[in-house]
């Protein structure tokens, strides 16, 4: 179904409202491609039909448009430490046994819905690396609710639509070797 049109644009050179033998009338129509079609890829083929009371219907040649799919993702990692329960001695410094929380904001910057989004952290600390889980939707660009997470806190975001951002979090507990290796 067309989004708009067809709408007459130009061509009636003598403004008589009749298609004369020397005239070419131009019409415009638009179609908004739904996300589901972009995800499938392929092509759109469009044929216009022109009809008058004096002629049989005439079909144009098909105009074919290819759908370009672009899969792209961006991740921004940040950390939080100022949570009182994480700073065991409340000195504002990351000390032995304190917890650092990392946030991983994953944004779909392509035009295709991404599935099974997973984040891994190759952490430089001496203890076990953070496990990015506890995922949540941070930014849900219209249409709303087009990104889904079937199972929460399983280290995987099920379906991330274009321009949406899912956040994973993971924690790291500061170890003695972290200080010894400085």
N, C-alpha and C. Protein backbone atom coordinates (compact mmCIF):
# COMPACT_ATOMS: atom_id res chain seq x y z
N UNK A 1 0.85 -1.18 0.00
CA UNK A 1 0.00 0.00 0.00
C UNK A 1 0.89 1.24 0.00
N UNK A 2 0.58 2.16 -0.88
CA UNK A 2 1.37 3.39 -0.98
C UNK A 2 1.21 4.24 0.28
N UNK A 3 2.28 4.94 0.64
CA UNK A 3 2.22 5.89 1.73
C UNK A 3 1.51 7.15 1.28
N UNK A 4 1.78 7.57 0.05
CA UNK A 4 1.08 8.71 -0.54
C UNK A 4 1.05 8.56 -2.06
N UNK A 5 0.07 9.20 -2.68
CA UNK A 5 -0.02 9.21 -4.13
C UNK A 5 -0.79 8.03 -4.67
N UNK A 6 -0.81 7.87 -5.97
CA UNK A 6 -0.09 8.74 -6.91
C UNK A 6 -0.73 10.12 -7.01
N UNK A 7 0.13 11.12 -7.10
CA UNK A 7 -0.29 12.51 -7.19
C UNK A 7 0.29 13.13 -8.44
N UNK A 8 -0.57 13.80 -9.21
CA UNK A 8 -0.12 14.48 -10.43
C UNK A 8 0.94 15.51 -10.06
N UNK A 9 2.01 15.55 -10.87
CA UNK A 9 3.10 16.47 -10.62
C UNK A 9 3.23 17.50 -11.73
N UNK A 10 3.24 17.03 -12.99
CA UNK A 10 3.38 17.96 -14.12
C UNK A 10 3.07 17.23 -15.42
N UNK A 11 3.03 18.00 -16.52
CA UNK A 11 2.89 17.40 -17.84
C UNK A 11 1.75 17.92 -18.68
N UNK A 12 0.72 18.52 -18.07
CA UNK A 12 -0.42 19.04 -18.84
C UNK A 12 -0.03 20.41 -19.40
N UNK A 13 0.75 20.39 -20.51
CA UNK A 13 1.35 21.61 -21.07
C UNK A 13 0.33 22.68 -21.41
N UNK A 14 -0.85 22.30 -21.91
CA UNK A 14 -1.85 23.30 -22.29
C UNK A 14 -2.96 23.46 -21.24
N UNK A 15 -2.79 22.82 -20.09
CA UNK A 15 -3.71 22.94 -18.95
C UNK A 15 -5.16 22.66 -19.30
N UNK A 16 -5.37 21.70 -20.22
CA UNK A 16 -6.75 21.38 -20.60
C UNK A 16 -7.30 20.15 -19.87
N UNK A 17 -6.48 19.52 -19.01
CA UNK A 17 -6.93 18.36 -18.26
C UNK A 17 -7.05 17.10 -19.10
N UNK A 18 -6.50 17.13 -20.29
CA UNK A 18 -6.53 15.98 -21.18
C UNK A 18 -5.10 15.63 -21.59
N UNK A 19 -4.84 14.33 -21.65
CA UNK A 19 -3.51 13.88 -22.06
C UNK A 19 -3.44 13.96 -23.59
N UNK A 20 -2.71 14.94 -24.08
CA UNK A 20 -2.55 15.12 -25.53
C UNK A 20 -1.41 14.24 -26.03
N UNK A 21 -1.36 14.00 -27.33
CA UNK A 21 -0.37 13.08 -27.91
C UNK A 21 1.06 13.55 -27.69
N UNK A 22 1.27 14.82 -27.46
CA UNK A 22 2.64 15.34 -27.28
C UNK A 22 3.02 15.50 -25.81
N UNK A 23 2.12 15.14 -24.90
CA UNK A 23 2.37 15.37 -23.48
C UNK A 23 2.81 14.10 -22.76
N UNK A 24 3.63 14.30 -21.76
CA UNK A 24 4.02 13.23 -20.84
C UNK A 24 3.65 13.71 -19.44
N UNK A 25 2.69 13.03 -18.83
CA UNK A 25 2.25 13.42 -17.50
C UNK A 25 3.08 12.65 -16.47
N UNK A 26 3.45 13.36 -15.43
CA UNK A 26 4.28 12.76 -14.39
C UNK A 26 3.50 12.73 -13.08
N UNK A 27 3.50 11.57 -12.46
CA UNK A 27 2.87 11.37 -11.16
C UNK A 27 3.93 10.90 -10.18
N UNK A 28 3.72 11.20 -8.90
CA UNK A 28 4.65 10.77 -7.86
C UNK A 28 3.89 9.95 -6.82
N UNK A 29 4.55 8.94 -6.32
CA UNK A 29 3.98 8.11 -5.26
C UNK A 29 5.13 7.70 -4.34
N UNK A 30 4.82 7.51 -3.07
CA UNK A 30 5.84 7.08 -2.11
C UNK A 30 5.36 5.84 -1.36
N UNK A 31 6.34 5.11 -0.91
CA UNK A 31 6.08 3.91 -0.12
C UNK A 31 7.10 3.86 0.99
N UNK A 32 6.65 3.78 2.24
CA UNK A 32 7.55 3.66 3.39
C UNK A 32 7.85 2.17 3.60
N UNK A 33 9.11 1.82 3.48
CA UNK A 33 9.53 0.42 3.61
C UNK A 33 9.48 0.04 5.09
N UNK A 34 8.71 -0.99 5.45
CA UNK A 34 8.65 -1.40 6.86
C UNK A 34 9.94 -2.13 7.27
N UNK A 35 10.25 -2.07 8.56
CA UNK A 35 11.45 -2.72 9.07
C UNK A 35 11.49 -4.20 8.72
N UNK A 36 10.36 -4.86 8.75
CA UNK A 36 10.33 -6.29 8.45
C UNK A 36 10.83 -6.58 7.03
N UNK A 37 10.55 -5.68 6.08
CA UNK A 37 11.04 -5.87 4.71
C UNK A 37 12.54 -5.61 4.61
N UNK A 38 13.04 -4.63 5.36
CA UNK A 38 14.49 -4.38 5.35
C UNK A 38 15.21 -5.60 5.93
N UNK A 39 14.65 -6.17 7.00
CA UNK A 39 15.27 -7.35 7.61
C UNK A 39 15.33 -8.52 6.64
N UNK A 40 14.33 -8.64 5.77
CA UNK A 40 14.30 -9.75 4.80
C UNK A 40 15.22 -9.51 3.61
N UNK A 41 15.49 -8.23 3.29
CA UNK A 41 16.32 -7.91 2.13
C UNK A 41 15.55 -8.12 0.84
N UNK A 42 16.29 -8.17 -0.26
CA UNK A 42 15.66 -8.41 -1.56
C UNK A 42 15.39 -7.13 -2.31
N UNK A 43 14.33 -7.13 -3.11
CA UNK A 43 14.01 -5.99 -3.96
C UNK A 43 12.51 -5.70 -3.94
N UNK A 44 12.18 -4.47 -4.31
CA UNK A 44 10.80 -4.07 -4.55
C UNK A 44 10.66 -3.86 -6.05
N UNK A 45 9.58 -4.36 -6.60
CA UNK A 45 9.29 -4.15 -8.01
C UNK A 45 7.95 -3.44 -8.09
N UNK A 46 7.91 -2.33 -8.84
CA UNK A 46 6.71 -1.53 -8.92
C UNK A 46 6.33 -1.34 -10.38
N UNK A 47 5.06 -1.54 -10.69
CA UNK A 47 4.52 -1.31 -12.02
C UNK A 47 3.34 -0.37 -11.89
N UNK A 48 3.34 0.69 -12.67
CA UNK A 48 2.22 1.63 -12.68
C UNK A 48 1.30 1.29 -13.84
N UNK A 49 0.00 1.51 -13.65
CA UNK A 49 -0.98 1.26 -14.70
C UNK A 49 -1.71 2.56 -15.00
N UNK A 50 -1.84 2.85 -16.30
CA UNK A 50 -2.54 4.05 -16.75
C UNK A 50 -3.72 3.61 -17.59
N UNK A 51 -4.86 4.24 -17.37
CA UNK A 51 -6.07 3.82 -18.08
C UNK A 51 -6.90 5.05 -18.45
N UNK A 52 -7.58 4.99 -19.56
CA UNK A 52 -8.51 6.04 -19.98
C UNK A 52 -9.80 5.38 -20.46
N UNK A 53 -10.81 6.21 -20.68
CA UNK A 53 -12.08 5.69 -21.21
C UNK A 53 -11.93 5.24 -22.66
N UNK A 54 -10.94 5.76 -23.36
CA UNK A 54 -10.77 5.47 -24.78
C UNK A 54 -9.76 4.35 -25.07
N UNK A 55 -9.01 3.90 -24.04
CA UNK A 55 -7.96 2.90 -24.28
C UNK A 55 -8.09 1.75 -23.30
N UNK A 56 -7.36 0.73 -23.61
CA UNK A 56 -7.19 -0.35 -22.64
C UNK A 56 -6.15 0.10 -21.61
N UNK A 57 -6.14 -0.53 -20.48
CA UNK A 57 -5.16 -0.21 -19.44
C UNK A 57 -3.75 -0.48 -19.98
N UNK A 58 -2.84 0.39 -19.65
CA UNK A 58 -1.45 0.26 -20.08
C UNK A 58 -0.58 0.15 -18.83
N UNK A 59 0.25 -0.87 -18.77
CA UNK A 59 1.16 -1.07 -17.64
C UNK A 59 2.56 -0.64 -18.04
N UNK A 60 3.21 0.07 -17.14
CA UNK A 60 4.58 0.51 -17.38
C UNK A 60 5.56 -0.63 -17.21
N UNK A 61 6.80 -0.38 -17.56
CA UNK A 61 7.86 -1.31 -17.22
C UNK A 61 8.00 -1.32 -15.70
N UNK A 62 8.50 -2.40 -15.17
CA UNK A 62 8.70 -2.49 -13.73
C UNK A 62 9.91 -1.66 -13.31
N UNK A 63 9.75 -0.89 -12.25
CA UNK A 63 10.86 -0.17 -11.64
C UNK A 63 11.27 -0.99 -10.42
N UNK A 64 12.53 -1.41 -10.39
CA UNK A 64 12.99 -2.29 -9.32
C UNK A 64 13.99 -1.54 -8.43
N UNK A 65 13.76 -1.63 -7.13
CA UNK A 65 14.64 -1.00 -6.14
C UNK A 65 15.17 -2.07 -5.21
N UNK A 66 16.48 -2.12 -5.06
CA UNK A 66 17.10 -3.09 -4.16
C UNK A 66 17.12 -2.54 -2.74
N UNK A 67 16.91 -3.40 -1.79
CA UNK A 67 16.99 -3.02 -0.38
C UNK A 67 18.42 -3.25 0.08
N UNK A 68 19.05 -2.20 0.56
CA UNK A 68 20.41 -2.29 1.06
C UNK A 68 20.36 -2.54 2.56
N UNK A 69 20.94 -3.65 2.98
CA UNK A 69 20.99 -3.98 4.40
C UNK A 69 22.36 -3.61 4.97
N UNK A 70 22.34 -2.94 6.11
CA UNK A 70 23.57 -2.56 6.78
C UNK A 70 23.49 -3.02 8.23
N UNK A 71 24.30 -3.99 8.60
CA UNK A 71 24.38 -4.45 9.98
C UNK A 71 25.55 -3.74 10.64
N UNK A 72 25.27 -2.99 11.71
CA UNK A 72 26.34 -2.27 12.39
C UNK A 72 25.95 -2.05 13.84
N UNK A 73 26.94 -2.13 14.70
CA UNK A 73 26.69 -2.01 16.13
C UNK A 73 27.79 -1.16 16.75
N UNK A 74 27.44 -0.47 17.82
CA UNK A 74 28.39 0.36 18.55
C UNK A 74 28.24 0.05 20.03
N UNK A 75 29.36 0.02 20.74
CA UNK A 75 29.30 -0.25 22.18
C UNK A 75 30.10 0.82 22.92
N UNK A 76 29.53 1.30 24.02
CA UNK A 76 30.19 2.27 24.88
C UNK A 76 30.26 1.65 26.27
N UNK A 77 31.50 1.53 26.78
CA UNK A 77 31.71 0.96 28.11
C UNK A 77 32.00 2.09 29.09
N UNK A 78 31.33 2.07 30.24
CA UNK A 78 31.58 3.04 31.29
C UNK A 78 31.57 2.29 32.62
N UNK A 79 31.95 2.98 33.69
CA UNK A 79 31.99 2.31 34.98
C UNK A 79 31.42 3.21 36.06
N UNK A 80 30.96 2.56 37.12
CA UNK A 80 30.42 3.25 38.29
C UNK A 80 31.13 2.69 39.52
N UNK A 81 31.48 3.59 40.40
CA UNK A 81 32.10 3.11 41.63
C UNK A 81 31.48 3.77 42.85
N UNK A 82 30.87 4.89 42.66
CA UNK A 82 30.41 5.70 43.79
C UNK A 82 29.17 5.15 44.48
N UNK A 83 28.82 3.92 44.23
CA UNK A 83 27.69 3.31 44.92
C UNK A 83 28.16 2.95 46.33
N UNK A 84 27.51 3.47 47.38
CA UNK A 84 28.01 3.26 48.75
C UNK A 84 28.27 1.80 49.10
N UNK A 85 27.43 0.90 48.71
CA UNK A 85 27.63 -0.51 49.07
C UNK A 85 28.84 -1.12 48.36
N UNK A 86 29.33 -0.46 47.32
CA UNK A 86 30.48 -0.99 46.58
C UNK A 86 31.81 -0.52 47.16
N UNK A 87 31.80 0.62 47.84
CA UNK A 87 33.01 1.18 48.45
C UNK A 87 33.00 0.78 49.92
N UNK A 88 33.62 -0.37 50.22
CA UNK A 88 33.50 -0.97 51.55
C UNK A 88 33.95 -0.06 52.68
N UNK A 89 35.02 0.72 52.47
CA UNK A 89 35.50 1.60 53.55
C UNK A 89 35.11 3.06 53.31
N UNK A 90 34.27 3.32 52.32
CA UNK A 90 33.72 4.67 52.03
C UNK A 90 34.78 5.74 51.84
N UNK A 91 35.94 5.36 51.27
CA UNK A 91 36.99 6.35 51.06
C UNK A 91 36.99 6.93 49.64
N UNK A 92 36.09 6.47 48.78
CA UNK A 92 35.99 6.99 47.41
C UNK A 92 37.04 6.43 46.46
N UNK A 93 37.83 5.44 46.92
CA UNK A 93 38.86 4.82 46.09
C UNK A 93 38.55 3.34 45.91
N UNK A 94 38.97 2.80 44.80
CA UNK A 94 38.79 1.37 44.55
C UNK A 94 39.86 0.61 45.33
N UNK A 95 39.47 -0.02 46.40
CA UNK A 95 40.38 -0.77 47.26
C UNK A 95 40.06 -2.25 47.19
N UNK A 96 40.91 -3.05 47.84
CA UNK A 96 40.73 -4.49 47.90
C UNK A 96 39.31 -4.85 48.36
N UNK A 97 38.63 -5.69 47.60
CA UNK A 97 37.29 -6.13 47.94
C UNK A 97 36.16 -5.23 47.47
N UNK A 98 36.49 -4.02 47.01
CA UNK A 98 35.46 -3.11 46.50
C UNK A 98 34.95 -3.62 45.15
N UNK A 99 33.74 -3.21 44.81
CA UNK A 99 33.10 -3.64 43.57
C UNK A 99 33.01 -2.48 42.58
N UNK A 100 33.44 -2.74 41.36
CA UNK A 100 33.29 -1.78 40.27
C UNK A 100 32.21 -2.33 39.34
N UNK A 101 31.21 -1.50 39.03
CA UNK A 101 30.16 -1.91 38.11
C UNK A 101 30.43 -1.31 36.75
N UNK A 102 30.43 -2.14 35.73
CA UNK A 102 30.63 -1.70 34.36
C UNK A 102 29.30 -1.71 33.62
N UNK A 103 29.10 -0.69 32.78
CA UNK A 103 27.92 -0.63 31.92
C UNK A 103 28.40 -0.70 30.47
N UNK A 104 27.68 -1.47 29.69
CA UNK A 104 27.99 -1.65 28.28
C UNK A 104 26.73 -1.27 27.50
N UNK A 105 26.73 -0.07 26.90
CA UNK A 105 25.58 0.37 26.11
C UNK A 105 25.81 -0.04 24.66
N UNK A 106 24.95 -0.92 24.18
CA UNK A 106 25.06 -1.47 22.82
C UNK A 106 23.97 -0.84 21.97
N UNK A 107 24.38 -0.12 20.92
CA UNK A 107 23.43 0.55 20.03
C UNK A 107 23.48 -0.06 18.64
N UNK A 108 22.32 -0.33 18.09
CA UNK A 108 22.21 -0.80 16.71
C UNK A 108 22.26 0.43 15.81
N UNK A 109 23.39 0.66 15.13
CA UNK A 109 23.53 1.83 14.27
C UNK A 109 23.37 1.47 12.80
N UNK A 110 22.90 0.26 12.54
CA UNK A 110 22.61 -0.15 11.17
C UNK A 110 21.13 0.00 10.87
N UNK A 111 20.67 -0.64 9.79
CA UNK A 111 19.26 -0.56 9.43
C UNK A 111 18.55 -1.92 9.49
N UNK A 112 19.24 -2.93 10.02
CA UNK A 112 18.69 -4.28 10.13
C UNK A 112 18.55 -4.63 11.61
N UNK A 113 17.46 -5.28 11.97
CA UNK A 113 17.30 -5.74 13.35
C UNK A 113 18.33 -6.82 13.64
N UNK A 114 19.06 -6.66 14.74
CA UNK A 114 20.10 -7.62 15.12
C UNK A 114 19.52 -8.60 16.14
N UNK A 115 19.96 -9.84 16.08
CA UNK A 115 19.47 -10.85 17.01
C UNK A 115 20.62 -11.47 17.80
N UNK A 116 20.29 -11.95 18.98
CA UNK A 116 21.25 -12.64 19.86
C UNK A 116 22.49 -11.80 20.12
N UNK A 117 22.29 -10.58 20.61
CA UNK A 117 23.38 -9.65 20.90
C UNK A 117 24.03 -10.08 22.21
N UNK A 118 25.35 -10.28 22.17
CA UNK A 118 26.11 -10.74 23.33
C UNK A 118 27.30 -9.81 23.52
N UNK A 119 27.64 -9.50 24.78
CA UNK A 119 28.80 -8.68 25.10
C UNK A 119 29.77 -9.53 25.91
N UNK A 120 31.06 -9.45 25.56
CA UNK A 120 32.11 -10.12 26.32
C UNK A 120 33.12 -9.06 26.74
N UNK A 121 33.66 -9.16 27.93
CA UNK A 121 34.62 -8.18 28.43
C UNK A 121 35.97 -8.86 28.63
N UNK A 122 36.97 -8.40 27.88
CA UNK A 122 38.33 -8.91 28.09
C UNK A 122 39.01 -7.94 29.06
N UNK A 123 38.71 -8.12 30.30
CA UNK A 123 39.11 -7.23 31.38
C UNK A 123 40.58 -7.43 31.72
N UNK A 124 41.25 -6.33 32.10
CA UNK A 124 42.67 -6.39 32.42
C UNK A 124 42.98 -6.67 33.88
N UNK A 125 41.97 -6.87 34.71
CA UNK A 125 42.21 -7.14 36.13
C UNK A 125 42.70 -8.56 36.35
N UNK A 126 43.15 -8.83 37.57
CA UNK A 126 43.68 -10.17 37.86
C UNK A 126 42.59 -11.15 38.30
N UNK A 127 41.43 -10.63 38.68
CA UNK A 127 40.32 -11.49 39.08
C UNK A 127 39.48 -11.89 37.88
N UNK A 128 38.45 -12.66 38.12
CA UNK A 128 37.55 -13.05 37.02
C UNK A 128 36.95 -11.82 36.35
N UNK A 129 36.94 -11.79 35.01
CA UNK A 129 36.38 -10.63 34.31
C UNK A 129 34.89 -10.48 34.58
N UNK A 130 34.38 -9.26 34.43
CA UNK A 130 32.95 -9.05 34.60
C UNK A 130 32.17 -9.87 33.57
N UNK A 131 31.02 -10.34 33.96
CA UNK A 131 30.13 -11.03 33.04
C UNK A 131 29.01 -10.07 32.68
N UNK A 132 29.04 -9.50 31.46
CA UNK A 132 27.99 -8.56 31.07
C UNK A 132 26.64 -9.27 30.94
N UNK A 133 25.78 -9.04 31.91
CA UNK A 133 24.43 -9.60 31.86
C UNK A 133 23.50 -8.53 32.42
N UNK A 134 22.44 -8.92 33.03
CA UNK A 134 21.48 -7.98 33.61
C UNK A 134 21.11 -6.90 32.59
N UNK A 135 20.74 -7.36 31.39
CA UNK A 135 20.46 -6.46 30.28
C UNK A 135 19.12 -5.76 30.42
N UNK A 136 19.07 -4.51 29.90
CA UNK A 136 17.84 -3.71 29.97
C UNK A 136 17.80 -2.76 28.77
N UNK A 137 16.60 -2.36 28.36
CA UNK A 137 16.44 -1.38 27.28
C UNK A 137 16.71 0.00 27.84
N UNK A 138 17.59 0.77 27.17
CA UNK A 138 17.92 2.12 27.59
C UNK A 138 17.22 3.14 26.69
N UNK A 139 17.28 2.91 25.39
CA UNK A 139 16.66 3.80 24.42
C UNK A 139 15.83 2.97 23.46
N UNK A 140 14.55 3.28 23.38
CA UNK A 140 13.63 2.57 22.49
C UNK A 140 13.04 3.58 21.52
N UNK A 141 13.69 3.74 20.36
CA UNK A 141 13.26 4.69 19.35
C UNK A 141 12.03 4.12 18.64
N UNK A 142 11.14 4.99 18.22
CA UNK A 142 9.90 4.55 17.55
C UNK A 142 10.21 3.68 16.34
N UNK A 143 9.43 2.66 16.11
CA UNK A 143 8.25 2.28 16.87
C UNK A 143 8.64 1.62 18.20
N UNK A 144 7.90 1.95 19.21
CA UNK A 144 8.18 1.44 20.55
C UNK A 144 7.99 -0.07 20.61
N UNK A 145 8.78 -0.68 21.47
CA UNK A 145 8.70 -2.12 21.77
C UNK A 145 9.07 -3.01 20.58
N UNK A 146 9.88 -2.48 19.65
CA UNK A 146 10.31 -3.31 18.53
C UNK A 146 11.60 -4.08 18.84
N UNK A 147 12.20 -3.81 19.98
CA UNK A 147 13.32 -4.60 20.48
C UNK A 147 12.81 -5.47 21.62
N UNK A 148 13.28 -6.71 21.67
CA UNK A 148 12.79 -7.61 22.71
C UNK A 148 13.93 -8.38 23.35
N UNK A 149 13.71 -8.76 24.59
CA UNK A 149 14.64 -9.62 25.30
C UNK A 149 13.80 -10.74 25.91
N UNK A 150 13.87 -11.91 25.33
CA UNK A 150 13.02 -13.03 25.72
C UNK A 150 13.30 -13.48 27.14
N UNK A 151 14.59 -13.55 27.51
CA UNK A 151 14.98 -14.01 28.84
C UNK A 151 15.89 -12.96 29.47
N UNK A 152 15.52 -12.45 30.63
CA UNK A 152 16.34 -11.43 31.27
C UNK A 152 17.54 -12.04 31.98
N UNK A 153 18.59 -11.22 32.12
CA UNK A 153 19.82 -11.59 32.83
C UNK A 153 20.43 -12.91 32.37
N UNK A 154 20.47 -13.11 31.06
CA UNK A 154 21.06 -14.34 30.53
C UNK A 154 22.26 -14.06 29.62
N UNK A 155 22.80 -12.83 29.69
CA UNK A 155 23.97 -12.43 28.91
C UNK A 155 23.68 -12.31 27.43
N UNK A 156 22.41 -12.15 27.03
CA UNK A 156 22.03 -12.09 25.63
C UNK A 156 20.80 -11.21 25.48
N UNK A 157 20.84 -10.28 24.49
CA UNK A 157 19.66 -9.49 24.14
C UNK A 157 19.09 -10.12 22.88
N UNK A 158 17.83 -10.49 22.90
CA UNK A 158 17.22 -11.30 21.84
C UNK A 158 17.11 -10.59 20.50
N UNK A 159 16.58 -9.36 20.47
CA UNK A 159 16.32 -8.67 19.21
C UNK A 159 16.48 -7.17 19.42
N UNK A 160 17.45 -6.56 18.73
CA UNK A 160 17.74 -5.13 18.89
C UNK A 160 17.49 -4.41 17.57
N UNK A 161 16.43 -3.59 17.55
CA UNK A 161 16.03 -2.87 16.34
C UNK A 161 16.96 -1.68 16.09
N UNK A 162 16.99 -1.18 14.85
CA UNK A 162 17.83 -0.02 14.54
C UNK A 162 17.56 1.17 15.46
N UNK A 163 18.64 1.82 15.87
CA UNK A 163 18.66 3.01 16.73
C UNK A 163 18.31 2.74 18.18
N UNK A 164 18.00 1.51 18.55
CA UNK A 164 17.71 1.19 19.94
C UNK A 164 19.02 0.86 20.67
N UNK A 165 19.01 1.08 21.99
CA UNK A 165 20.19 0.83 22.82
C UNK A 165 19.80 -0.09 23.97
N UNK A 166 20.53 -1.20 24.09
CA UNK A 166 20.37 -2.12 25.21
C UNK A 166 21.60 -1.97 26.11
N UNK A 167 21.38 -2.02 27.40
CA UNK A 167 22.49 -1.90 28.36
C UNK A 167 22.68 -3.22 29.09
N UNK A 168 23.93 -3.65 29.13
CA UNK A 168 24.35 -4.80 29.92
C UNK A 168 25.16 -4.25 31.08
N UNK A 169 25.14 -4.92 32.22
CA UNK A 169 26.00 -4.53 33.33
C UNK A 169 26.74 -5.75 33.84
N UNK A 170 27.92 -5.49 34.37
CA UNK A 170 28.73 -6.54 34.96
C UNK A 170 29.55 -5.95 36.09
N UNK A 171 29.93 -6.77 37.04
CA UNK A 171 30.69 -6.26 38.18
C UNK A 171 32.05 -6.95 38.27
N UNK A 172 32.97 -6.23 38.87
CA UNK A 172 34.32 -6.74 39.10
C UNK A 172 34.70 -6.41 40.54
N UNK A 173 35.23 -7.40 41.25
CA UNK A 173 35.69 -7.18 42.62
C UNK A 173 37.20 -7.04 42.60
N UNK A 174 37.68 -5.92 43.14
CA UNK A 174 39.10 -5.60 43.14
C UNK A 174 39.86 -6.62 44.00
N UNK A 175 40.95 -7.17 43.44
CA UNK A 175 41.75 -8.18 44.11
C UNK A 175 43.11 -7.62 44.55
N UNK A 176 43.79 -8.29 45.44
CA UNK A 176 45.12 -7.87 45.89
C UNK A 176 46.12 -7.82 44.72
N UNK A 177 46.14 -8.81 43.83
CA UNK A 177 47.08 -8.72 42.70
C UNK A 177 46.84 -7.48 41.81
N UNK A 178 45.62 -6.94 41.80
CA UNK A 178 45.41 -5.70 41.03
C UNK A 178 46.30 -4.60 41.56
N UNK A 179 46.51 -4.57 42.86
CA UNK A 179 47.39 -3.56 43.47
C UNK A 179 48.86 -3.95 43.29
N UNK A 180 49.14 -5.24 43.47
CA UNK A 180 50.52 -5.71 43.38
C UNK A 180 51.11 -5.52 41.98
N UNK A 181 50.26 -5.56 40.96
CA UNK A 181 50.71 -5.43 39.56
C UNK A 181 50.81 -4.02 39.08
N UNK A 182 50.51 -3.04 39.92
CA UNK A 182 50.55 -1.64 39.50
C UNK A 182 51.95 -1.12 39.42
